[in-house]
Amino acid sequence: MQPIQPGYAPLFAWVEETQRFVATLNLSNYQVLLQDSLYLSTFLYSVKVAAISTVLCLLVGYPMAYAIARCGPSTRNLFLMLIILPFWTSFLLRVYAWVGLLKTNGVINNTLLALGIIDQPLTLLYTDFAVYIGIVYSYLPFMILPLFSNLEKHDLTLLEAASDLGASPMKAFFKVTLPLSMPGIVAGCLLVFIPAVGEFVIPSLLGRTDQLMIGTVLSAQFFSARNWPVASAVAIVLLLLLLLPILLFQRYQRRELEAAKR
């Protein structure tokens, strides 16, 4: 007969197993990230691509959101539907569509050649330009929707008051509309920047082969090299990197709330 174990025996076994696991923990995988320049370059390149893509989304998305917010209800709903419509198709298919548009004998090059604008096909695919196009196209709705949600709530009488006080439309925009839309700008930038840093589908299909983004390296370490310890270290560092803008946004919100209470 098997000896009867007390009810608390599994707890002690779990504690012993946990102690053995903690004893094996070390920072060797993080040292690999510091010693190999590949990881530092991919982190910096990912942040650069995400930052530039976020700025491009803001420059394109703000005028669109502003125009939609000033439209009538029926026109506004139509434009919002057109913005959301691409999400009804697969993300992968939408990225693949850009391969057909940007390749050497693709639609863009053939059109430019037919119009006589260029003599030789342009190298558009597998470049940083293609990555920016893919990210902006894919994440532009995440910039437009928060901006629209903010802009449609603005009190237009404030612009009328600014005009009565002698402000030009441009000055009224920079002094009234733009400051009031800062929460929407910050929210839209976060919604674009955070997923863009870890993006790996777009750079894998449209980007250069000699410059990788951190999402591509992370995917390769997990699924190709099966180097899970280093891949986990990369994921932790990426998570900490993405927590920084979130914490800054929370701090910004607290300051705005405190300023509103005064």
Short mmCIF file of C-alpha atoms in Angstrom, two decimals:
data_model
loop_
_atom_site.label_atom_id
_atom_site.label_comp_id
_atom_site.label_asym_id
_atom_site.label_seq_id
_atom_site.Cartn_x
_atom_site.Cartn_y
_atom_site.Cartn_z
CA MET A 1 0.00 0.00 0.00
CA GLN A 2 1.13 3.53 -0.76
CA PRO A 3 1.79 5.65 2.33
CA ILE A 4 -0.82 8.31 2.95
CA GLN A 5 0.53 11.80 2.32
CA PRO A 6 -0.68 14.79 4.30
CA GLY A 7 -2.83 17.33 2.47
CA TYR A 8 -0.15 19.99 2.60
CA ALA A 9 2.48 17.82 0.84
CA PRO A 10 1.69 19.18 -2.68
CA LEU A 11 2.22 22.71 -1.37
CA PHE A 12 5.70 21.86 -0.09
CA ALA A 13 6.50 20.11 -3.38
CA TRP A 14 5.42 23.23 -5.29
CA VAL A 15 7.56 25.45 -3.04
CA GLU A 16 10.61 23.23 -3.59
CA GLU A 17 10.06 23.25 -7.35
CA THR A 18 9.71 27.03 -7.32
CA GLN A 19 12.94 27.40 -5.35
CA ARG A 20 14.81 25.22 -7.85
CA PHE A 21 13.37 27.29 -10.71
CA VAL A 22 14.36 30.60 -9.10
CA ALA A 23 17.86 29.27 -8.42
CA THR A 24 18.34 28.67 -12.15
CA LEU A 25 17.33 32.22 -13.10
CA ASN A 26 20.12 34.43 -14.46
CA LEU A 27 20.69 37.41 -16.72
CA SER A 28 22.77 35.61 -19.33
CA ASN A 29 20.08 35.97 -22.00
CA TYR A 30 19.91 39.71 -21.39
CA GLN A 31 23.70 39.86 -21.65
CA VAL A 32 23.35 38.37 -25.13
CA LEU A 33 21.19 41.34 -26.11
CA LEU A 34 23.85 43.77 -24.88
CA GLN A 35 26.76 41.94 -26.48
CA ASP A 36 25.20 41.38 -29.91
CA SER A 37 24.89 44.62 -31.89
CA LEU A 38 22.11 43.05 -33.98
CA TYR A 39 19.56 43.50 -31.22
CA LEU A 40 20.51 47.11 -30.47
CA SER A 41 20.36 48.06 -34.15
CA THR A 42 16.98 46.37 -34.61
CA PHE A 43 15.56 48.08 -31.52
CA LEU A 44 16.74 51.50 -32.74
CA TYR A 45 15.55 50.84 -36.28
CA SER A 46 12.14 49.69 -35.03
CA VAL A 47 11.72 52.83 -32.91
CA LYS A 48 12.77 55.01 -35.87
CA VAL A 49 10.35 53.34 -38.27
CA ALA A 50 7.51 53.48 -35.74
CA ALA A 51 8.17 57.15 -34.93
CA ILE A 52 8.31 58.23 -38.58
CA SER A 53 5.21 56.18 -39.40
CA THR A 54 3.37 57.77 -36.48
CA VAL A 55 4.25 61.28 -37.67
CA LEU A 56 3.13 60.40 -41.21
CA CYS A 57 -0.15 58.99 -39.90
CA LEU A 58 -0.69 62.19 -37.91
CA LEU A 59 0.04 64.44 -40.90
CA VAL A 60 -2.34 62.46 -43.11
CA GLY A 61 -4.94 61.56 -40.50
CA TYR A 62 -5.49 64.93 -38.81
CA PRO A 63 -6.82 66.75 -41.91
CA MET A 64 -9.01 63.76 -42.73
CA ALA A 65 -10.42 63.56 -39.20
CA TYR A 66 -10.96 67.34 -39.15
CA ALA A 67 -12.81 67.26 -42.47
CA ILE A 68 -15.00 64.33 -41.39
CA ALA A 69 -15.85 66.02 -38.08
CA ARG A 70 -17.07 69.10 -39.98
CA CYS A 71 -19.24 67.11 -42.42
CA GLY A 72 -22.95 66.55 -42.11
CA PRO A 73 -24.23 63.42 -40.33
CA SER A 74 -24.92 61.37 -43.47
CA THR A 75 -21.63 62.26 -45.16
CA ARG A 76 -19.77 61.70 -41.91
CA ASN A 77 -21.16 58.17 -41.55
CA LEU A 78 -20.21 57.39 -45.16
CA PHE A 79 -16.60 58.47 -44.65
CA LEU A 80 -16.32 56.57 -41.38
CA MET A 81 -17.61 53.45 -43.12
CA LEU A 82 -14.99 53.86 -45.85
CA ILE A 83 -12.25 54.18 -43.22
CA ILE A 84 -13.38 51.03 -41.40
CA LEU A 85 -14.07 49.07 -44.60
CA PRO A 86 -10.49 47.73 -45.07
CA PHE A 87 -10.76 45.94 -41.72
CA TRP A 88 -13.35 43.65 -43.29
CA THR A 89 -10.55 41.96 -45.23
CA SER A 90 -7.55 40.02 -43.95
CA PHE A 91 -4.58 42.08 -42.77
CA LEU A 92 -2.23 39.76 -44.65
CA LEU A 93 -4.15 40.17 -47.90
CA ARG A 94 -4.03 43.95 -47.58
CA VAL A 95 -0.26 43.86 -47.17
CA TYR A 96 0.12 41.43 -50.09
CA ALA A 97 -1.86 43.86 -52.25
CA TRP A 98 0.93 46.41 -51.80
CA VAL A 99 3.43 43.88 -53.16
CA GLY A 100 1.51 43.89 -56.43
CA LEU A 101 1.34 47.68 -56.45
CA LEU A 102 4.98 48.39 -55.60
CA LYS A 103 6.89 45.67 -57.48
CA THR A 104 9.01 46.49 -60.54
CA ASN A 105 6.28 45.55 -63.04
CA GLY A 106 3.49 46.57 -60.69
CA VAL A 107 0.64 49.01 -61.13
CA ILE A 108 2.52 52.11 -59.93
CA ASN A 109 5.60 51.60 -62.11
CA ASN A 110 3.55 50.66 -65.17
CA THR A 111 1.37 53.75 -64.74
CA LEU A 112 4.38 56.07 -64.38
CA LEU A 113 6.05 54.48 -67.42
CA ALA A 114 2.87 54.82 -69.49
CA LEU A 115 2.56 58.50 -68.57
CA GLY A 116 6.20 59.11 -69.48
CA ILE A 117 7.08 60.38 -66.01
CA ILE A 118 9.92 57.86 -65.63
CA ASP A 119 12.11 55.98 -68.12
CA GLN A 120 13.10 53.07 -65.87
CA PRO A 121 11.03 51.28 -63.21
CA LEU A 122 11.56 52.61 -59.70
CA THR A 123 12.75 50.38 -56.88
CA LEU A 124 9.79 50.73 -54.53
CA LEU A 125 9.44 47.24 -53.09
CA TYR A 126 11.77 45.94 -50.37
CA THR A 127 12.69 49.45 -49.22
CA ASP A 128 12.06 51.60 -46.16
CA PHE A 129 9.59 53.55 -48.29
CA ALA A 130 7.49 50.42 -48.80
CA VAL A 131 7.52 49.71 -45.05
CA TYR A 132 6.31 53.25 -44.30
CA ILE A 133 3.58 52.95 -46.91
CA GLY A 134 2.43 49.62 -45.50
CA ILE A 135 2.40 50.79 -41.88
CA VAL A 136 0.67 54.10 -42.64
CA TYR A 137 -1.95 52.35 -44.77
CA SER A 138 -2.58 49.68 -42.13
CA TYR A 139 -2.64 51.89 -39.03
CA LEU A 140 -4.07 55.15 -40.37
CA PRO A 141 -7.60 54.34 -39.09
CA PHE A 142 -6.18 54.03 -35.57
CA MET A 143 -5.08 57.66 -35.89
CA ILE A 144 -8.21 59.00 -37.57
CA LEU A 145 -10.82 57.53 -35.24
CA PRO A 146 -9.48 58.95 -31.91
CA LEU A 147 -8.93 62.32 -33.59
CA PHE A 148 -12.44 62.33 -35.03
CA SER A 149 -13.92 61.36 -31.66
CA ASN A 150 -12.16 64.36 -30.11
CA LEU A 151 -12.76 66.90 -32.88
CA GLU A 152 -16.49 66.28 -33.20
CA LYS A 153 -16.96 67.29 -29.54
CA HIS A 154 -15.39 70.74 -29.96
CA ASP A 155 -17.59 73.76 -29.31
CA LEU A 156 -17.57 75.68 -32.60
CA THR A 157 -18.64 78.86 -30.83
CA LEU A 158 -15.07 79.08 -29.52
CA LEU A 159 -13.86 79.56 -33.09
CA GLU A 160 -16.54 82.19 -33.65
CA ALA A 161 -15.41 84.00 -30.51
CA ALA A 162 -11.79 83.87 -31.67
CA SER A 163 -12.84 85.29 -35.04
CA ASP A 164 -14.79 88.10 -33.36
CA LEU A 165 -11.64 88.95 -31.40
CA GLY A 166 -9.69 89.37 -34.63
CA ALA A 167 -8.01 85.98 -34.96
CA SER A 168 -7.51 84.64 -38.46
CA PRO A 169 -8.74 81.10 -39.23
CA MET A 170 -5.15 79.82 -39.11
CA LYS A 171 -4.45 81.50 -35.77
CA ALA A 172 -7.76 80.26 -34.35
CA PHE A 173 -6.82 76.73 -35.37
CA PHE A 174 -3.43 76.83 -33.64
CA LYS A 175 -4.72 78.65 -30.56
CA VAL A 176 -8.07 76.87 -30.08
CA THR A 177 -8.57 73.70 -32.13
CA LEU A 178 -5.09 72.23 -31.91
CA PRO A 179 -4.72 72.53 -28.09
CA LEU A 180 -8.20 71.08 -27.57
CA SER A 181 -7.39 68.14 -29.84
CA MET A 182 -4.18 67.17 -28.00
CA PRO A 183 -5.84 64.23 -26.13
CA GLY A 184 -6.93 62.79 -29.48
CA ILE A 185 -3.47 63.34 -30.95
CA VAL A 186 -1.75 61.59 -28.05
CA ALA A 187 -4.22 58.68 -28.11
CA GLY A 188 -3.86 58.25 -31.87
CA CYS A 189 -0.06 58.38 -31.71
CA LEU A 190 -0.01 55.69 -29.03
CA LEU A 191 -2.38 53.45 -31.00
CA VAL A 192 -0.06 53.70 -34.02
CA PHE A 193 3.37 53.77 -32.38
CA ILE A 194 2.94 50.82 -30.00
CA PRO A 195 1.92 48.15 -32.57
CA ALA A 196 4.25 49.62 -35.21
CA VAL A 197 7.32 49.02 -33.02
CA GLY A 198 6.62 45.29 -32.86
CA GLU A 199 5.38 44.93 -36.44
CA PHE A 200 6.86 41.98 -38.34
CA VAL A 201 4.41 41.11 -41.15
CA ILE A 202 4.83 44.38 -43.05
CA PRO A 203 8.66 44.56 -42.89
CA SER A 204 8.87 40.85 -43.75
CA LEU A 205 6.82 41.29 -46.93
CA LEU A 206 7.72 44.83 -47.98
CA GLY A 207 11.00 45.71 -46.24
CA ARG A 208 14.70 45.28 -46.80
CA THR A 209 16.46 42.02 -46.10
CA ASP A 210 19.56 43.70 -44.67
CA GLN A 211 17.68 45.64 -41.97
CA LEU A 212 15.31 43.84 -39.61
CA MET A 213 12.75 45.15 -37.17
CA ILE A 214 12.57 43.76 -33.67
CA GLY A 215 9.28 41.99 -34.38
CA THR A 216 10.93 40.09 -37.24
CA VAL A 217 13.87 39.09 -35.03
CA LEU A 218 11.50 38.02 -32.26
CA SER A 219 9.46 35.87 -34.64
CA ALA A 220 12.61 34.26 -36.07
CA GLN A 221 14.00 33.46 -32.61
CA PHE A 222 10.74 31.87 -31.48
CA PHE A 223 9.65 29.92 -34.56
CA SER A 224 12.77 29.39 -36.70
CA ALA A 225 15.77 29.26 -34.37
CA ARG A 226 13.70 27.91 -31.45
CA ASN A 227 15.88 30.02 -29.16
CA TRP A 228 13.13 30.64 -26.65
CA PRO A 229 15.28 32.01 -23.78
CA VAL A 230 16.75 34.81 -25.90
CA ALA A 231 13.41 35.40 -27.61
CA SER A 232 11.76 35.77 -24.20
CA ALA A 233 14.42 38.29 -23.18
CA VAL A 234 13.75 40.26 -26.38
CA ALA A 235 10.01 40.18 -25.65
CA ILE A 236 10.54 41.48 -22.10
CA VAL A 237 12.75 44.34 -23.30
CA LEU A 238 10.20 45.20 -26.00
CA LEU A 239 7.42 45.18 -23.40
CA LEU A 240 9.38 47.55 -21.14
CA LEU A 241 10.07 49.79 -24.13
CA LEU A 242 6.37 50.02 -24.95
CA LEU A 243 5.41 50.70 -21.33
CA LEU A 244 7.28 54.01 -21.44
CA PRO A 245 4.87 55.88 -23.77
CA ILE A 246 1.90 54.42 -21.88
CA LEU A 247 3.24 55.74 -18.57
CA LEU A 248 3.91 59.13 -20.17
CA PHE A 249 0.34 59.20 -21.49
CA GLN A 250 -1.06 58.41 -18.04
CA ARG A 251 1.04 61.19 -16.55
CA TYR A 252 -0.24 63.56 -19.22
CA GLN A 253 -3.84 62.60 -18.42
CA ARG A 254 -3.32 63.20 -14.70
CA ARG A 255 -1.89 66.64 -15.41
CA GLU A 256 -4.85 67.46 -17.64
CA LEU A 257 -7.33 66.36 -14.97
CA GLU A 258 -5.54 68.38 -12.31
CA ALA A 259 -5.51 71.43 -14.58
CA ALA A 260 -9.24 71.01 -15.28
CA LYS A 261 -10.06 70.96 -11.55
CA ARG A 262 -8.32 74.28 -10.89
#
